[in-house]
PDB file of C-alpha atoms in Angstrom:
ATOM      1  CA  MET A 230     120.876-248.336 -70.856  1.00  0.00           C
ATOM      2  CA  ARG A 231     119.755-249.962 -68.120  1.00  0.00           C
ATOM      3  CA  ARG A 232     122.930-250.474 -66.161  1.00  0.00           C
ATOM      4  CA  GLY A 233     123.600-246.978 -66.552  1.00  0.00           C
ATOM      5  CA  ARG A 234     120.569-245.803 -65.244  1.00  0.00           C
ATOM      6  CA  MET A 235     120.994-248.006 -62.178  1.00  0.00           C
ATOM      7  CA  ARG A 236     124.185-245.681 -61.242  1.00  0.00           C
ATOM      8  CA  THR A 237     123.089-243.077 -61.911  1.00  0.00           C
ATOM      9  CA  LEU A 238     119.724-243.343 -58.897  1.00  0.00           C
ATOM     10  CA  PHE A 239     122.868-245.222 -56.685  1.00  0.00           C
ATOM     11  CA  ALA A 240     124.782-241.539 -57.335  1.00  0.00           C
ATOM     12  CA  ALA A 241     121.988-239.454 -56.852  1.00  0.00           C
ATOM     13  CA  ALA A 242     121.221-241.393 -53.728  1.00  0.00           C
ATOM     14  CA  LEU A 243     124.058-241.507 -52.779  1.00  0.00           C
ATOM     15  CA  ILE A 244     124.047-237.524 -52.709  1.00  0.00           C
ATOM     16  CA  LEU A 245     120.634-237.562 -50.236  1.00  0.00           C
ATOM     17  CA  LEU A 246     122.420-239.676 -48.471  1.00  0.00           C
ATOM     18  CA  ALA A 247     124.894-236.988 -47.690  1.00  0.00           C
ATOM     19  CA  VAL A 248     122.609-234.057 -47.398  1.00  0.00           C
ATOM     20  CA  PHE A 249     120.102-235.890 -44.733  1.00  0.00           C
ATOM     21  CA  GLY A 250     122.544-237.676 -43.011  1.00  0.00           C
ATOM     22  CA  THR A 251     124.635-234.409 -41.761  1.00  0.00           C
ATOM     23  CA  ALA A 252     121.524-232.976 -40.626  1.00  0.00           C
ATOM     24  CA  ALA A 253     120.536-235.658 -39.204  1.00  0.00           C
ATOM     25  CA  CYS A 254     123.830-235.680 -37.401  1.00  0.00           C
ATOM     26  CA  GLY A 255     122.969-232.705 -36.264  1.00  0.00           C
ATOM     27  CA  LEU A 256     119.604-232.001 -34.609  1.00  0.00           C
ATOM     28  CA  PHE A 257     120.176-235.803 -33.097  1.00  0.00           C
ATOM     29  CA  SER A 258     123.681-235.101 -31.549  1.00  0.00           C
ATOM     30  CA  THR A 259     124.000-235.465 -27.952  1.00  0.00           C
ATOM     31  CA  PRO A 260     124.765-232.485 -26.319  1.00  0.00           C
ATOM     32  CA  ARG A 261     128.073-231.706 -23.987  1.00  0.00           C
ATOM     33  CA  ALA A 262     127.864-232.511 -20.092  1.00  0.00           C
ATOM     34  CA  GLY A 263     126.780-229.130 -17.734  1.00  0.00           C
ATOM     35  CA  PRO A 264     124.868-226.815 -16.902  1.00  0.00           C
ATOM     36  CA  PRO A 265     123.015-223.682 -18.631  1.00  0.00           C
ATOM     37  CA  SER A 266     124.985-221.538 -19.299  1.00  0.00           C
ATOM     38  CA  PRO A 267     122.863-217.986 -18.691  1.00  0.00           C
ATOM     39  CA  PRO A 268     121.338-215.787 -21.280  1.00  0.00           C
ATOM     40  CA  GLU A 269     124.432-213.812 -22.674  1.00  0.00           C
ATOM     41  CA  PRO A 270     124.173-210.014 -22.569  1.00  0.00           C
ATOM     42  CA  PRO A 271     122.955-207.798 -24.968  1.00  0.00           C
ATOM     43  CA  PRO A 272     125.390-205.062 -26.196  1.00  0.00           C
ATOM     44  CA  ALA A 273     125.286-201.958 -25.561  1.00  0.00           C
ATOM     45  CA  THR A 274     123.898-201.102 -29.231  1.00  0.00           C
ATOM     46  CA  SER A 275     123.699-198.265 -31.955  1.00  0.00           C
ATOM     47  CA  GLY A 276     120.527-196.471 -31.225  1.00  0.00           C
ATOM     48  CA  ALA A 277     119.643-198.483 -27.399  1.00  0.00           C
ATOM     49  CA  VAL A 278     116.834-196.621 -25.587  1.00  0.00           C
ATOM     50  CA  PRO A 279     117.665-196.593 -21.707  1.00  0.00           C
ATOM     51  CA  PRO A 280     115.080-198.662 -19.302  1.00  0.00           C
ATOM     52  CA  PRO A 281     113.708-195.141 -17.866  1.00  0.00           C
ATOM     53  CA  ALA A 282     115.729-193.635 -14.882  1.00  0.00           C
ATOM     54  CA  SER A 283     113.599-194.092 -11.408  1.00  0.00           C
ATOM     55  CA  PRO A 284     111.869-191.277 -10.225  1.00  0.00           C
ATOM     56  CA  THR A 285     112.449-189.232  -6.914  1.00  0.00           C
ATOM     57  CA  PRO A 286     110.162-191.388  -5.009  1.00  0.00           C
ATOM     58  CA  PRO A 287     106.621-189.882  -3.739  1.00  0.00           C
ATOM     59  CA  PRO A 288     106.958-188.943  -0.267  1.00  0.00           C
ATOM     60  CA  GLY A 289     105.176-191.172   1.587  1.00  0.00           C
ATOM     61  CA  SER A 290     106.606-194.520  -0.633  1.00  0.00           C
ATOM     62  CA  PRO A 291     107.056-197.165   2.110  1.00  0.00           C
ATOM     63  CA  VAL A 292     110.996-198.566   1.171  1.00  0.00           C
ATOM     64  CA  LEU A 293     111.706-201.877   0.255  1.00  0.00           C
ATOM     65  CA  ALA A 294     115.699-203.328   0.720  1.00  0.00           C
ATOM     66  CA  VAL A 295     116.566-206.801  -0.872  1.00  0.00           C
ATOM     67  CA  LYS A 296     119.683-208.490  -0.310  1.00  0.00           C
ATOM     68  CA  ILE A 297     121.145-210.081  -3.773  1.00  0.00           C
ATOM     69  CA  ASP A 298     123.388-212.739  -4.649  1.00  0.00           C
ATOM     70  CA  ASN A 299     125.582-211.915  -7.256  1.00  0.00           C
ATOM     71  CA  VAL A 300     128.044-214.338  -7.641  1.00  0.00           C
ATOM     72  CA  SER A 301     128.485-216.123 -10.725  1.00  0.00           C
ATOM     73  CA  ASP A 302     125.345-218.778 -10.761  1.00  0.00           C
ATOM     74  CA  ALA A 303     123.414-216.653  -8.874  1.00  0.00           C
ATOM     75  CA  ARG A 304     123.858-213.985 -12.793  1.00  0.00           C
ATOM     76  CA  PRO A 305     121.283-212.753 -14.292  1.00  0.00           C
ATOM     77  CA  PRO A 306     119.577-211.532 -11.331  1.00  0.00           C
ATOM     78  CA  VAL A 307     115.884-210.143 -11.617  1.00  0.00           C
ATOM     79  CA  GLY A 308     113.257-206.569 -10.939  1.00  0.00           C
ATOM     80  CA  ILE A 309     116.916-204.985  -9.409  1.00  0.00           C
ATOM     81  CA  GLY A 310     116.383-202.613 -12.929  1.00  0.00           C
ATOM     82  CA  SER A 311     113.695-200.828 -10.776  1.00  0.00           C
ATOM     83  CA  ALA A 312     115.575-200.697  -7.518  1.00  0.00           C
ATOM     84  CA  ASP A 313     116.536-196.581  -6.992  1.00  0.00           C
ATOM     85  CA  VAL A 314     119.622-197.569  -5.473  1.00  0.00           C
ATOM     86  CA  ILE A 315     121.897-200.316  -5.672  1.00  0.00           C
ATOM     87  CA  TYR A 316     125.386-200.684  -3.146  1.00  0.00           C
ATOM     88  CA  VAL A 317     127.674-203.280  -3.892  1.00  0.00           C
ATOM     89  CA  GLU A 318     129.282-204.782  -1.124  1.00  0.00           C
ATOM     90  CA  PRO A 319     132.435-206.193  -0.288  1.00  0.00           C
ATOM     91  CA  VAL A 320     131.821-210.384   1.338  1.00  0.00           C
ATOM     92  CA  GLU A 321     133.642-213.040   2.175  1.00  0.00           C
ATOM     93  CA  GLY A 322     136.089-214.886  -0.268  1.00  0.00           C
ATOM     94  CA  GLY A 323     136.932-211.495  -1.808  1.00  0.00           C
ATOM     95  CA  TYR A 324     132.844-211.301  -3.455  1.00  0.00           C
ATOM     96  CA  SER A 325     130.646-208.812  -4.217  1.00  0.00           C
ATOM     97  CA  ARG A 326     127.265-208.203  -3.071  1.00  0.00           C
ATOM     98  CA  LEU A 327     124.178-206.089  -3.903  1.00  0.00           C
ATOM     99  CA  LEU A 328     122.132-204.599  -1.703  1.00  0.00           C
ATOM    100  CA  ALA A 329     119.031-202.991  -3.368  1.00  0.00           C
ATOM    101  CA  ILE A 330     116.330-200.267  -2.136  1.00  0.00           C
ATOM    102  CA  PHE A 331     113.260-199.998  -3.919  1.00  0.00           C
ATOM    103  CA  SER A 332     111.587-197.458  -2.961  1.00  0.00           C
ATOM    104  CA  SER A 333     109.556-195.279  -6.234  1.00  0.00           C
ATOM    105  CA  HIS A 334     108.921-198.742  -8.383  1.00  0.00           C
ATOM    106  CA  GLN A 335     108.147-202.656  -6.737  1.00  0.00           C
ATOM    107  CA  PRO A 336     108.458-205.318  -9.884  1.00  0.00           C
ATOM    108  CA  PRO A 337     106.162-208.366  -9.734  1.00  0.00           C
ATOM    109  CA  MET A 338     109.810-210.485  -8.416  1.00  0.00           C
ATOM    110  CA  ILE A 339     112.880-209.688  -7.248  1.00  0.00           C
ATOM    111  CA  GLY A 340     116.189-211.720  -7.108  1.00  0.00           C
ATOM    112  CA  PRO A 341     118.217-214.251  -6.154  1.00  0.00           C
ATOM    113  CA  VAL A 342     116.915-212.989  -2.394  1.00  0.00           C
ATOM    114  CA  ARG A 343     120.283-214.410  -0.119  1.00  0.00           C
ATOM    115  CA  SER A 344     121.886-213.806   3.264  1.00  0.00           C
ATOM    116  CA  ALA A 345     122.411-210.269   4.571  1.00  0.00           C
ATOM    117  CA  ARG A 346     125.560-208.846   6.820  1.00  0.00           C
ATOM    118  CA  GLU A 347     126.879-206.603   9.297  1.00  0.00           C
ATOM    119  CA  THR A 348     127.527-203.995   6.607  1.00  0.00           C
ATOM    120  CA  ASP A 349     123.560-203.261   6.011  1.00  0.00           C
ATOM    121  CA  ALA A 350     122.339-202.743   9.568  1.00  0.00           C
ATOM    122  CA  GLU A 351     124.247-200.208   9.673  1.00  0.00           C
ATOM    123  CA  LEU A 352     123.628-198.817   6.308  1.00  0.00           C
ATOM    124  CA  LEU A 353     120.124-199.155   6.451  1.00  0.00           C
ATOM    125  CA  PRO A 354     119.020-196.167   9.450  1.00  0.00           C
ATOM    126  CA  GLN A 355     119.501-193.888   7.228  1.00  0.00           C
ATOM    127  CA  PHE A 356     116.353-195.057   5.413  1.00  0.00           C
ATOM    128  CA  GLY A 357     113.692-194.780   8.565  1.00  0.00           C
ATOM    129  CA  HIS A 358     111.970-198.210   8.968  1.00  0.00           C
ATOM    130  CA  PRO A 359     112.655-200.723   5.554  1.00  0.00           C
ATOM    131  CA  THR A 360     111.429-203.388   4.879  1.00  0.00           C
ATOM    132  CA  LEU A 361     114.127-205.675   5.034  1.00  0.00           C
ATOM    133  CA  ALA A 362     114.355-208.798   2.839  1.00  0.00           C
ATOM    134  CA  TYR A 363     116.973-212.213   2.404  1.00  0.00           C
ATOM    135  CA  SER A 364     117.401-215.301   3.492  1.00  0.00           C
ATOM    136  CA  GLY A 365     119.160-216.477   6.315  1.00  0.00           C
ATOM    137  CA  ALA A 366     122.206-214.824   8.702  1.00  0.00           C
ATOM    138  CA  ALA A 367     125.438-215.862  10.656  1.00  0.00           C
ATOM    139  CA  PRO A 368     123.976-216.687  14.167  1.00  0.00           C
ATOM    140  CA  GLU A 369     125.220-214.128  15.463  1.00  0.00           C
ATOM    141  CA  LEU A 370     124.108-211.557  13.117  1.00  0.00           C
ATOM    142  CA  LEU A 371     120.568-212.066  14.736  1.00  0.00           C
ATOM    143  CA  PRO A 372     120.552-210.038  17.513  1.00  0.00           C
ATOM    144  CA  VAL A 373     122.210-207.380  15.325  1.00  0.00           C
ATOM    145  CA  ILE A 374     119.517-207.447  12.405  1.00  0.00           C
ATOM    146  CA  ALA A 375     116.505-207.395  15.368  1.00  0.00           C
ATOM    147  CA  ALA A 376     118.566-204.810  16.809  1.00  0.00           C
ATOM    148  CA  ALA A 377     118.672-202.376  13.718  1.00  0.00           C
ATOM    149  CA  PRO A 378     115.142-200.469  12.601  1.00  0.00           C
ATOM    150  CA  VAL A 379     113.810-202.788   9.901  1.00  0.00           C
ATOM    151  CA  THR A 380     111.504-204.433   9.660  1.00  0.00           C
ATOM    152  CA  ASP A 381     112.240-208.669   9.336  1.00  0.00           C
ATOM    153  CA  ALA A 382     111.229-210.085   5.871  1.00  0.00           C
ATOM    154  CA  SER A 383     114.207-212.716   5.714  1.00  0.00           C
ATOM    155  CA  ASP A 384     111.825-216.609   4.392  1.00  0.00           C
ATOM    156  CA  ALA A 385     112.124-217.095   7.413  1.00  0.00           C
ATOM    157  CA  HIS A 386     109.387-214.471   8.914  1.00  0.00           C
ATOM    158  CA  GLN A 387     107.263-214.553   5.322  1.00  0.00           C
ATOM    159  CA  PRO A 388     108.097-217.901   3.199  1.00  0.00           C
ATOM    160  CA  ALA A 389     104.759-217.000   1.460  1.00  0.00           C
ATOM    161  CA  ALA A 390     106.014-214.002  -0.419  1.00  0.00           C
ATOM    162  CA  TYR A 391     109.696-216.597  -1.109  1.00  0.00           C
ATOM    163  CA  THR A 392     109.904-218.943  -3.939  1.00  0.00           C
ATOM    164  CA  ARG A 393     112.336-221.020  -5.866  1.00  0.00           C
ATOM    165  CA  ASP A 394     112.759-221.205  -9.588  1.00  0.00           C
ATOM    166  CA  GLU A 395     113.910-224.840 -10.200  1.00  0.00           C
ATOM    167  CA  SER A 396     116.141-224.369 -12.879  1.00  0.00           C
ATOM    168  CA  ARG A 397     118.775-222.817 -10.916  1.00  0.00           C
ATOM    169  CA  THR A 398     121.099-224.125  -8.376  1.00  0.00           C
ATOM    170  CA  VAL A 399     119.675-224.278  -5.267  1.00  0.00           C
ATOM    171  CA  PRO A 400     121.487-221.883  -3.322  1.00  0.00           C
ATOM    172  CA  HIS A 401     121.178-218.844  -5.863  1.00  0.00           C
ATOM    173  CA  ASN A 402     117.016-219.451  -7.155  1.00  0.00           C
ATOM    174  CA  LEU A 403     115.577-218.211  -4.358  1.00  0.00           C
ATOM    175  CA  PHE A 404     113.039-214.685  -5.003  1.00  0.00           C
ATOM    176  CA  LEU A 405     110.855-212.954  -4.329  1.00  0.00           C
ATOM    177  CA  ASP A 406     107.041-212.248  -4.722  1.00  0.00           C
ATOM    178  CA  PRO A 407     107.395-207.694  -2.753  1.00  0.00           C
ATOM    179  CA  ALA A 408     103.870-207.416  -2.580  1.00  0.00           C
ATOM    180  CA  LYS A 409     103.894-209.947   0.074  1.00  0.00           C
ATOM    181  CA  LEU A 410     106.138-208.568   2.313  1.00  0.00           C
ATOM    182  CA  PRO A 411     104.637-206.226   4.578  1.00  0.00           C
ATOM    183  CA  PRO A 412     105.944-202.479   3.655  1.00  0.00           C
ATOM    184  CA  GLY A 413     108.982-200.872   5.242  1.00  0.00           C
ATOM    185  CA  ALA A 414     107.782-197.117   6.507  1.00  0.00           C
ATOM    186  CA  PRO A 415     108.480-193.996   4.567  1.00  0.00           C
ATOM    187  CA  TRP A 416     111.854-192.434   3.218  1.00  0.00           C
ATOM    188  CA  PRO A 417     113.134-189.939   5.589  1.00  0.00           C
ATOM    189  CA  GLY A 418     112.439-186.705   4.099  1.00  0.00           C
ATOM    190  CA  GLN A 419     115.426-185.377   4.464  1.00  0.00           C
ATOM    191  CA  ASN A 420     117.850-188.710   3.464  1.00  0.00           C
ATOM    192  CA  ARG A 421     115.998-188.798  -0.063  1.00  0.00           C
ATOM    193  CA  ILE A 422     118.444-188.308  -3.168  1.00  0.00           C
ATOM    194  CA  VAL A 423     118.595-184.893  -4.136  1.00  0.00           C
ATOM    195  CA  ALA A 424     120.306-184.945  -8.003  1.00  0.00           C
ATOM    196  CA  GLY A 425     120.743-181.713  -9.749  1.00  0.00           C
ATOM    197  CA  PRO A 426     123.647-180.662 -12.198  1.00  0.00           C
ATOM    198  CA  ALA A 427     127.052-181.594 -12.365  1.00  0.00           C
ATOM    199  CA  PRO A 428     129.819-178.638 -11.167  1.00  0.00           C
ATOM    200  CA  GLY A 429     132.418-177.240 -13.331  1.00  0.00           C
ATOM    201  CA  GLY A 430     135.486-179.732 -13.689  1.00  0.00           C
ATOM    202  CA  GLY A 431     136.164-183.114 -13.763  1.00  0.00           C
ATOM    203  CA  THR A 432     137.816-185.619 -16.058  1.00  0.00           C
ATOM    204  CA  PRO A 433     136.902-187.579 -18.872  1.00  0.00           C
ATOM    205  CA  THR A 434     136.642-191.080 -18.269  1.00  0.00           C
ATOM    206  CA  ASP A 435     134.853-194.286 -20.460  1.00  0.00           C
ATOM    207  CA  HIS A 436     136.200-196.650 -17.873  1.00  0.00           C
ATOM    208  CA  TYR A 437     135.979-197.421 -13.890  1.00  0.00           C
ATOM    209  CA  GLU A 438     136.692-200.620 -12.640  1.00  0.00           C
ATOM    210  CA  VAL A 439     136.281-201.730  -9.233  1.00  0.00           C
ATOM    211  CA  THR A 440     139.035-204.737  -8.044  1.00  0.00           C
ATOM    212  CA  PHE A 441     137.281-206.804  -4.905  1.00  0.00           C
ATOM    213  CA  PRO A 442     139.808-209.939  -4.072  1.00  0.00           C
ATOM    214  CA  ALA A 443     137.867-211.878  -6.418  1.00  0.00           C
ATOM    215  CA  ALA A 444     135.300-210.188  -8.278  1.00  0.00           C
ATOM    216  CA  THR A 445     135.539-207.670 -10.399  1.00  0.00           C
ATOM    217  CA  VAL A 446     133.120-204.375 -11.085  1.00  0.00           C
ATOM    218  CA  GLY A 447     132.476-202.202 -14.092  1.00  0.00           C
ATOM    219  CA  PHE A 448     131.466-199.495 -15.363  1.00  0.00           C
ATOM    220  CA  TYR A 449     131.688-198.046 -19.216  1.00  0.00           C
ATOM    221  CA  TRP A 450     129.855-194.744 -19.975  1.00  0.00           C
ATOM    222  CA  SER A 451     127.984-194.962 -23.393  1.00  0.00           C
ATOM    223  CA  ALA A 452     127.222-191.256 -24.800  1.00  0.00           C
ATOM    224  CA  GLU A 453     124.286-192.369 -26.304  1.00  0.00           C
ATOM    225  CA  GLU A 454     122.438-194.079 -23.868  1.00  0.00           C
ATOM    226  CA  HIS A 455     123.238-191.541 -21.050  1.00  0.00           C
ATOM    227  CA  ARG A 456     124.411-194.102 -18.540  1.00  0.00           C
ATOM    228  CA  TRP A 457     127.619-195.993 -16.975  1.00  0.00           C
ATOM    229  CA  LEU A 458     126.636-199.345 -18.441  1.00  0.00           C
ATOM    230  CA  ALA A 459     127.375-202.098 -16.011  1.00  0.00           C
ATOM    231  CA  SER A 460     129.686-205.305 -15.900  1.00  0.00           C
ATOM    232  CA  MET A 461     130.536-208.276 -12.752  1.00  0.00           C
ATOM    233  CA  ASP A 462     134.175-210.252 -13.751  1.00  0.00           C
ATOM    234  CA  GLY A 463     134.259-208.401 -17.354  1.00  0.00           C
ATOM    235  CA  ALA A 464     130.791-209.972 -18.757  1.00  0.00           C
ATOM    236  CA  PRO A 465     128.067-207.700 -19.571  1.00  0.00           C
ATOM    237  CA  PHE A 466     125.486-207.420 -16.689  1.00  0.00           C
ATOM    238  CA  ALA A 467     121.559-207.956 -16.923  1.00  0.00           C
ATOM    239  CA  SER A 468     118.534-208.387 -16.037  1.00  0.00           C
ATOM    240  CA  VAL A 469     116.493-210.777 -17.332  1.00  0.00           C
ATOM    241  CA  ASP A 470     113.421-208.557 -17.154  1.00  0.00           C
ATOM    242  CA  GLY A 471     115.210-205.717 -18.022  1.00  0.00           C
ATOM    243  CA  GLY A 472     118.650-205.584 -20.354  1.00  0.00           C
ATOM    244  CA  ARG A 473     121.420-204.511 -19.764  1.00  0.00           C
ATOM    245  CA  LEU A 474     121.877-202.270 -16.382  1.00  0.00           C
ATOM    246  CA  GLY A 475     123.792-199.257 -16.294  1.00  0.00           C
ATOM    247  CA  PRO A 476     122.920-196.431 -13.379  1.00  0.00           C
ATOM    248  CA  PRO A 477     123.249-192.746 -14.811  1.00  0.00           C
ATOM    249  CA  THR A 478     125.748-191.947 -11.688  1.00  0.00           C
ATOM    250  CA  VAL A 479     127.804-194.302  -9.637  1.00  0.00           C
ATOM    251  CA  VAL A 480     129.620-193.618  -6.432  1.00  0.00           C
ATOM    252  CA  ILE A 481     132.613-194.446  -5.785  1.00  0.00           C
ATOM    253  CA  GLU A 482     133.139-195.133  -1.952  1.00  0.00           C
ATOM    254  CA  ARG A 483     136.413-195.293  -0.173  1.00  0.00           C
ATOM    255  CA  VAL A 484     135.528-196.488   3.437  1.00  0.00           C
ATOM    256  CA  LYS A 485     137.628-198.632   5.983  1.00  0.00           C
ATOM    257  CA  VAL A 486     136.783-202.418   5.913  1.00  0.00           C
ATOM    258  CA  ARG A 487     137.308-204.702   9.112  1.00  0.00           C
ATOM    259  CA  GLU A 488     136.992-208.922   9.558  1.00  0.00           C
ATOM    260  CA  SER A 489     133.740-209.606  12.296  1.00  0.00           C
ATOM    261  CA  ALA A 490     134.116-212.720  14.492  1.00  0.00           C
ATOM    262  CA  ILE A 491     132.329-214.265  12.080  1.00  0.00           C
ATOM    263  CA  ARG A 492     132.906-216.797   9.120  1.00  0.00           C
ATOM    264  CA  ASP A 493     131.501-218.407   6.317  1.00  0.00           C
ATOM    265  CA  ALA A 494     132.023-222.836   6.955  1.00  0.00           C
ATOM    266  CA  ALA A 495     134.907-222.066   4.981  1.00  0.00           C
ATOM    267  CA  GLY A 496     136.693-219.666   7.858  1.00  0.00           C
ATOM    268  CA  ASN A 497     136.527-217.141   6.461  1.00  0.00           C
ATOM    269  CA  PRO A 498     135.818-213.985   8.128  1.00  0.00           C
ATOM    270  CA  SER A 499     132.394-211.409   7.677  1.00  0.00           C
ATOM    271  CA  PRO A 500     133.751-208.044   6.014  1.00  0.00           C
ATOM    272  CA  ILE A 501     132.423-205.103   7.494  1.00  0.00           C
ATOM    273  CA  ALA A 502     132.579-202.138   5.370  1.00  0.00           C
ATOM    274  CA  GLU A 503     132.318-198.867   8.137  1.00  0.00           C
ATOM    275  CA  THR A 504     129.325-196.172   5.996  1.00  0.00           C
ATOM    276  CA  VAL A 505     129.397-193.347   9.152  1.00  0.00           C
ATOM    277  CA  GLY A 506     131.680-191.361   9.542  1.00  0.00           C
ATOM    278  CA  SER A 507     133.942-189.449   5.999  1.00  0.00           C
ATOM    279  CA  GLY A 508     136.545-190.314   3.203  1.00  0.00           C
ATOM    280  CA  ALA A 509     137.981-190.604  -0.480  1.00  0.00           C
ATOM    281  CA  VAL A 510     135.008-189.875  -3.595  1.00  0.00           C
ATOM    282  CA  SER A 511     134.279-190.621  -6.656  1.00  0.00           C
ATOM    283  CA  VAL A 512     131.146-189.442  -8.446  1.00  0.00           C
ATOM    284  CA  LEU A 513     130.704-191.115 -11.996  1.00  0.00           C
ATOM    285  CA  ARG A 514     128.232-189.249 -14.488  1.00  0.00           C
ATOM    286  CA  ASP A 515     127.217-187.281 -17.693  1.00  0.00           C
ATOM    287  CA  GLY A 516     131.077-188.923 -18.746  1.00  0.00           C
ATOM    288  CA  ARG A 517     133.170-187.845 -16.075  1.00  0.00           C
ATOM    289  CA  SER A 518     134.731-188.591 -12.631  1.00  0.00           C
ATOM    290  CA  PHE A 519     135.129-185.753  -9.812  1.00  0.00           C
ATOM    291  CA  ASP A 520     136.300-186.272  -6.445  1.00  0.00           C
ATOM    292  CA  GLY A 521     136.343-185.181  -3.470  1.00  0.00           C
ATOM    293  CA  THR A 522     134.449-186.257  -0.217  1.00  0.00           C
ATOM    294  CA  TRP A 523     132.032-188.396   1.067  1.00  0.00           C
ATOM    295  CA  SER A 524     130.739-187.997   4.873  1.00  0.00           C
ATOM    296  CA  ARG A 525     128.370-189.673   6.442  1.00  0.00           C
ATOM    297  CA  PRO A 526     128.153-188.602  10.875  1.00  0.00           C
ATOM    298  CA  ALA A 527     125.582-191.102  12.245  1.00  0.00           C
ATOM    299  CA  PRO A 528     123.680-193.906  10.996  1.00  0.00           C
ATOM    300  CA  ASP A 529     120.570-192.384  10.594  1.00  0.00           C
ATOM    301  CA  ALA A 530     122.011-189.466   8.546  1.00  0.00           C
ATOM    302  CA  ALA A 531     122.777-190.471   4.614  1.00  0.00           C
ATOM    303  CA  ALA A 532     125.928-189.947   2.716  1.00  0.00           C
ATOM    304  CA  THR A 533     126.689-186.601   1.272  1.00  0.00           C
ATOM    305  CA  TYR A 534     129.534-185.979  -1.438  1.00  0.00           C
ATOM    306  CA  THR A 535     131.343-182.670  -2.007  1.00  0.00           C
ATOM    307  CA  GLY A 536     134.521-181.974  -4.373  1.00  0.00           C
ATOM    308  CA  PRO A 537     137.739-180.337  -2.842  1.00  0.00           C
ATOM    309  CA  SER A 538     136.155-176.255  -3.114  1.00  0.00           C
ATOM    310  CA  GLY A 539     132.934-178.194  -0.605  1.00  0.00           C
ATOM    311  CA  GLU A 540     130.795-177.874  -3.955  1.00  0.00           C
ATOM    312  CA  PRO A 541     128.080-180.425  -4.018  1.00  0.00           C
ATOM    313  CA  LEU A 542     127.923-183.677  -5.950  1.00  0.00           C
ATOM    314  CA  LEU A 543     124.700-184.422  -6.820  1.00  0.00           C
ATOM    315  CA  PRO A 544     123.144-186.756  -8.856  1.00  0.00           C
ATOM    316  CA  ALA A 545     121.775-187.416 -12.130  1.00  0.00           C
ATOM    317  CA  PRO A 546     118.100-188.118 -12.081  1.00  0.00           C
ATOM    318  CA  GLY A 547     117.915-192.138 -12.314  1.00  0.00           C
ATOM    319  CA  GLN A 548     119.427-194.889 -10.364  1.00  0.00           C
ATOM    320  CA  VAL A 549     122.435-194.840  -8.177  1.00  0.00           C
ATOM    321  CA  TRP A 550     125.078-196.967  -7.746  1.00  0.00           C
ATOM    322  CA  ILE A 551     126.843-197.737  -4.701  1.00  0.00           C
ATOM    323  CA  VAL A 552     130.518-199.043  -4.364  1.00  0.00           C
ATOM    324  CA  LEU A 553     131.194-199.490  -0.748  1.00  0.00           C
ATOM    325  CA  THR A 554     135.553-200.541  -1.294  1.00  0.00           C
ATOM    326  CA  PRO A 555     138.492-199.784   0.362  1.00  0.00           C
TER     327      PRO A 555
END
């Protein structure tokens, strides 16, 4: 009898050891080496409510332009969901970089901030005399920025406005407190975004993708949220503070891209996207694509978009993305 009881207790101990031993292995196992993965962007879900659309900037609102890093190590970004306009620019190595224009609202933190490019010097005069926040530039570019109608607010000029997030890797970890920068001049009235109804026609479109040599930017129409959900390199694009990014309007502006004399450390030439002139355009809104022509006669003028019969191709209310692509 005593021997049978001992067998029963021994069997129970083995069972308990198996159960708790497995749990302990899970609790105390050593994680695999490697950098931590960024938070997975939330998918578009049924009943999801998109972030509020940026209103038209009130007259007199200062303009802030911020250069945003857009390689995979820099994601997810912070604060760019509050921008009125986001430009996607080609940069050296076949990658893309963002130029975010803020006027309606400035969030408490923006980033990661990276260096300026020659393309910016031609884009920014249309916004009057904005404040330009960036981190570094090629020595050959500094005189161009100094001659441009901008207030230079780089980390070299306004160091107190910038901090580094030690949980991210350098150089993809520099963030900006816009409240610590000098304000830019107001957005010129004649260049301000004017939203309006879509023209008739257009091509039903649920997905549009722009491919750079080393990067891909995609947009997926969500009829439920009435916006184009953005993706970068095939993955949903989300911000830390605002979730999945996606504007009501996307402008695909086909431009001439030429090589500048400036090269990066690897010897790659820095491309310049020419945004003064005219060319083909596709305006994506309301789940449709409207083809036409963009025209911008001078650096201090805004681009206009017209359809085949001269009808204006206006954006929907809210944030506008403009992708500069050859």
